[in-house]
PDB file of C-alpha atoms in Angstrom:
ATOM      1  CA  MET A   1     106.221 114.282 113.505  1.00 56.00           C
ATOM      2  CA  ASN A   2     104.374 114.250 116.812  1.00 78.00           C
ATOM      3  CA  ASP A   3     101.017 114.168 114.983  1.00 84.00           C
ATOM      4  CA  LEU A   4     102.161 111.189 112.912  1.00 82.00           C
ATOM      5  CA  GLN A   5     103.436 109.333 115.974  1.00 83.00           C
ATOM      6  CA  GLN A   6     100.077 109.918 117.660  1.00 83.00           C
ATOM      7  CA  LEU A   7      98.301 108.628 114.558  1.00 79.00           C
ATOM      8  CA  PHE A   8     100.301 105.383 114.568  1.00 77.00           C
ATOM      9  CA  SER A   9      99.734 104.936 118.303  1.00 79.00           C
ATOM     10  CA  ARG A  10      95.987 105.432 117.843  1.00 80.00           C
ATOM     11  CA  VAL A  11      95.889 102.994 114.897  1.00 75.00           C
ATOM     12  CA  ARG A  12      97.552 100.324 117.020  1.00 76.00           C
ATOM     13  CA  LYS A  13      95.117 100.877 119.889  1.00 75.00           C
ATOM     14  CA  GLU A  14      91.807 101.509 118.111  1.00 74.00           C
ATOM     15  CA  GLY A  15      92.293 101.334 114.348  1.00 70.00           C
ATOM     16  CA  ARG A  16      90.216  98.240 113.632  1.00 67.00           C
ATOM     17  CA  THR A  17      86.797  98.822 112.117  1.00 67.00           C
ATOM     18  CA  LEU A  18      85.838  95.200 111.361  1.00 66.00           C
ATOM     19  CA  HIS A  19      85.807  92.257 113.794  1.00 64.00           C
ATOM     20  CA  LYS A  20      86.336  94.452 116.853  1.00 63.00           C
ATOM     21  CA  LYS A  21      84.545  92.010 119.141  1.00 66.00           C
ATOM     22  CA  SER A  22      86.594  88.972 118.169  1.00 64.00           C
ATOM     23  CA  ARG A  23      89.998  90.593 117.513  1.00 64.00           C
ATOM     24  CA  GLY A  24      90.009  93.704 119.680  1.00 68.00           C
ATOM     25  CA  GLY A  25      90.037  97.351 118.660  1.00 68.00           C
ATOM     26  CA  GLY A  26      93.648  97.787 117.641  1.00 74.00           C
ATOM     27  CA  LEU A  27      95.557  96.763 114.548  1.00 75.00           C
ATOM     28  CA  SER A  28      98.478  94.366 114.602  1.00 77.00           C
ATOM     29  CA  ASP A  29     102.057  95.604 114.684  1.00 80.00           C
ATOM     30  CA  ASN A  30     102.449  94.320 111.135  1.00 82.00           C
ATOM     31  CA  MET A  31      99.477  96.378 109.900  1.00 82.00           C
ATOM     32  CA  ALA A  32     100.792  99.450 111.725  1.00 82.00           C
ATOM     33  CA  ARG A  33     104.150  98.948 109.941  1.00 86.00           C
ATOM     34  CA  ASN A  34     102.284  98.696 106.623  1.00 87.00           C
ATOM     35  CA  CYS A  35     100.509 102.006 107.346  1.00 85.00           C
ATOM     36  CA  HIS A  36     103.861 103.580 108.247  1.00 88.00           C
ATOM     37  CA  SER A  37     105.410 102.294 105.016  1.00 90.00           C
ATOM     38  CA  LEU A  38     102.569 103.670 102.900  1.00 91.00           C
ATOM     39  CA  CYS A  39     102.801 107.096 104.554  1.00 90.00           C
ATOM     40  CA  HIS A  40     106.586 107.043 104.229  1.00 92.00           C
ATOM     41  CA  ARG A  41     106.401 106.457 100.466  1.00 94.00           C
ATOM     42  CA  ALA A  42     103.780 109.183 100.005  1.00 94.00           C
ATOM     43  CA  LEU A  43     105.815 111.691 101.985  1.00 93.00           C
ATOM     44  CA  GLU A  44     109.012 110.732 100.136  1.00 95.00           C
ATOM     45  CA  LYS A  45     107.205 111.586  96.895  1.00 95.00           C
ATOM     46  CA  ALA A  46     106.255 114.955  98.401  1.00 95.00           C
ATOM     47  CA  VAL A  47     109.936 115.556  99.258  1.00 95.00           C
ATOM     48  CA  ALA A  48     110.995 114.543  95.732  1.00 96.00           C
ATOM     49  CA  GLU A  49     108.486 116.971  94.249  1.00 95.00           C
ATOM     50  CA  ARG A  50     109.703 119.681  96.649  1.00 94.00           C
ATOM     51  CA  LEU A  51     106.319 120.038  98.301  1.00 95.00           C
ATOM     52  CA  ILE A  52     107.957 119.546 101.694  1.00 94.00           C
ATOM     53  CA  VAL A  53     111.598 119.901 102.725  1.00 94.00           C
ATOM     54  CA  LYS A  54     111.937 116.826 104.940  1.00 93.00           C
ATOM     55  CA  ASN A  55     110.002 113.626 105.431  1.00 93.00           C
ATOM     56  CA  PRO A  56     108.485 114.008 108.920  1.00 90.00           C
ATOM     57  CA  ILE A  57     107.890 110.297 109.288  1.00 90.00           C
ATOM     58  CA  GLU A  58     111.630 109.582 109.458  1.00 87.00           C
ATOM     59  CA  GLU A  59     111.596 110.261 113.204  1.00 84.00           C
ATOM     60  CA  CYS A  60     108.530 108.149 113.974  1.00 86.00           C
ATOM     61  CA  LYS A  61     108.999 104.874 115.775  1.00 84.00           C
ATOM     62  CA  VAL A  62     107.439 101.810 114.224  1.00 82.00           C
ATOM     63  CA  PRO A  63     106.543  98.620 116.067  1.00 78.00           C
ATOM     64  CA  PRO A  64     109.367  96.074 115.989  1.00 80.00           C
ATOM     65  CA  ILE A  65     109.089  92.897 113.967  1.00 79.00           C
ATOM     66  CA  ARG A  66     108.397  90.097 116.400  1.00 79.00           C
ATOM     67  CA  ARG A  67     108.957  86.603 115.190  1.00 80.00           C
ATOM     68  CA  LYS A  68     106.885  83.912 116.832  1.00 80.00           C
ATOM     69  CA  GLU A  69     108.251  80.440 117.218  1.00 87.00           C
ATOM     70  CA  MET A  70     106.569  78.072 114.789  1.00 83.00           C
ATOM     71  CA  GLN A  71     104.105  75.725 116.444  1.00 87.00           C
ATOM     72  CA  LEU A  72     104.170  72.231 114.967  1.00 87.00           C
ATOM     73  CA  LEU A  73     101.272  69.822 115.038  1.00 88.00           C
ATOM     74  CA  ILE A  74     101.753  66.529 116.836  1.00 93.00           C
ATOM     75  CA  ARG A  75     100.944  63.229 115.104  1.00 93.00           C
ATOM     76  CA  GLU A  76      97.411  63.018 116.545  1.00 95.00           C
ATOM     77  CA  GLU A  77      96.620  66.588 115.446  1.00 94.00           C
ATOM     78  CA  LEU A  78      97.876  65.838 111.927  1.00 92.00           C
ATOM     79  CA  GLN A  79      95.716  62.726 111.779  1.00 93.00           C
ATOM     80  CA  ARG A  80      92.625  64.683 112.895  1.00 95.00           C
ATOM     81  CA  LEU A  81      93.412  67.403 110.343  1.00 93.00           C
ATOM     82  CA  LEU A  82      93.690  64.886 107.488  1.00 93.00           C
ATOM     83  CA  ILE A  83      90.525  63.058 108.569  1.00 95.00           C
ATOM     84  CA  GLN A  84      88.598  66.350 108.620  1.00 94.00           C
ATOM     85  CA  ALA A  85      90.129  67.377 105.270  1.00 92.00           C
ATOM     86  CA  GLY A  86      89.054  64.030 103.812  1.00 92.00           C
ATOM     87  CA  ASP A  87      85.521  64.479 105.094  1.00 94.00           C
ATOM     88  CA  GLU A  88      85.358  67.849 103.337  1.00 92.00           C
ATOM     89  CA  GLY A  89      86.977  66.700 100.079  1.00 88.00           C
ATOM     90  CA  TYR A  90      90.390  68.318 100.587  1.00 87.00           C
ATOM     91  CA  TYR A  91      92.489  65.343 101.689  1.00 90.00           C
ATOM     92  CA  GLU A  92      94.820  65.356  98.683  1.00 86.00           C
ATOM     93  CA  ALA A  93      95.421  69.108  98.846  1.00 85.00           C
ATOM     94  CA  PHE A  94      96.284  69.004 102.565  1.00 88.00           C
ATOM     95  CA  LEU A  95      98.442  65.899 102.180  1.00 89.00           C
ATOM     96  CA  LEU A  96     100.326  67.521  99.306  1.00 89.00           C
ATOM     97  CA  GLU A  97     100.843  70.706 101.311  1.00 89.00           C
ATOM     98  CA  LEU A  98     102.048  68.814 104.376  1.00 88.00           C
ATOM     99  CA  ALA A  99     104.394  66.615 102.339  1.00 89.00           C
ATOM    100  CA  THR A 100     105.922  69.370 100.195  1.00 90.00           C
ATOM    101  CA  GLY A 101     105.683  72.584 102.196  1.00 86.00           C
ATOM    102  CA  LEU A 102     104.078  74.439  99.305  1.00 89.00           C
ATOM    103  CA  ARG A 103     102.620  77.810 100.185  1.00 88.00           C
ATOM    104  CA  VAL A 104      98.843  78.194  99.893  1.00 85.00           C
ATOM    105  CA  GLY A 105      99.077  80.291  96.704  1.00 88.00           C
ATOM    106  CA  GLU A 106     101.344  77.719  95.062  1.00 89.00           C
ATOM    107  CA  LEU A 107      99.062  74.898  96.101  1.00 85.00           C
ATOM    108  CA  MET A 108      95.948  76.629  94.782  1.00 84.00           C
ATOM    109  CA  ALA A 109      97.670  77.330  91.439  1.00 87.00           C
ATOM    110  CA  LEU A 110      98.148  73.613  90.754  1.00 82.00           C
ATOM    111  CA  GLN A 111      95.815  71.976  88.255  1.00 77.00           C
ATOM    112  CA  TRP A 112      94.958  68.290  88.006  1.00 69.00           C
ATOM    113  CA  ASN A 113      95.847  66.727  84.660  1.00 67.00           C
ATOM    114  CA  LYS A 114      92.581  65.176  83.437  1.00 65.00           C
ATOM    115  CA  ALA A 115      94.361  63.151  80.733  1.00 65.00           C
ATOM    116  CA  HIS A 116      96.489  61.412  83.369  1.00 63.00           C
ATOM    117  CA  PRO A 117      94.535  61.243  86.647  1.00 61.00           C
ATOM    118  CA  GLY A 118      96.814  61.618  89.625  1.00 60.00           C
ATOM    119  CA  HIS A 119      99.275  63.848  87.770  1.00 60.00           C
ATOM    120  CA  LEU A 120      99.636  67.551  88.356  1.00 57.00           C
ATOM    121  CA  ARG A 121     100.663  70.131  85.799  1.00 57.00           C
TER     122      ARG A 121
END
């Protein structure tokens, strides 16, 4: 267990291999939790197959989930965003997202109906 705890501590402090200069050397708490989850599932399989008696990761501490307060754009920031989106040909997509609250994946899955311009399918 101690080895695993040290691994997760090291990952959080110096686990990043890409973008070290701009984002720092450590991984986010969320990524550390993902690593923990992956190891947990693998070790649970080892327990199920009787390769080990107990899952050693059970005693490891994982970083807590920290919720950040949502930051809303003010009217002037929204206007600048839509102007920039319009300049780059994405005005309708951004306006639709802002008006409906669609997630990015949902928004990107939409297709324009060529038979009836202005309609989505």
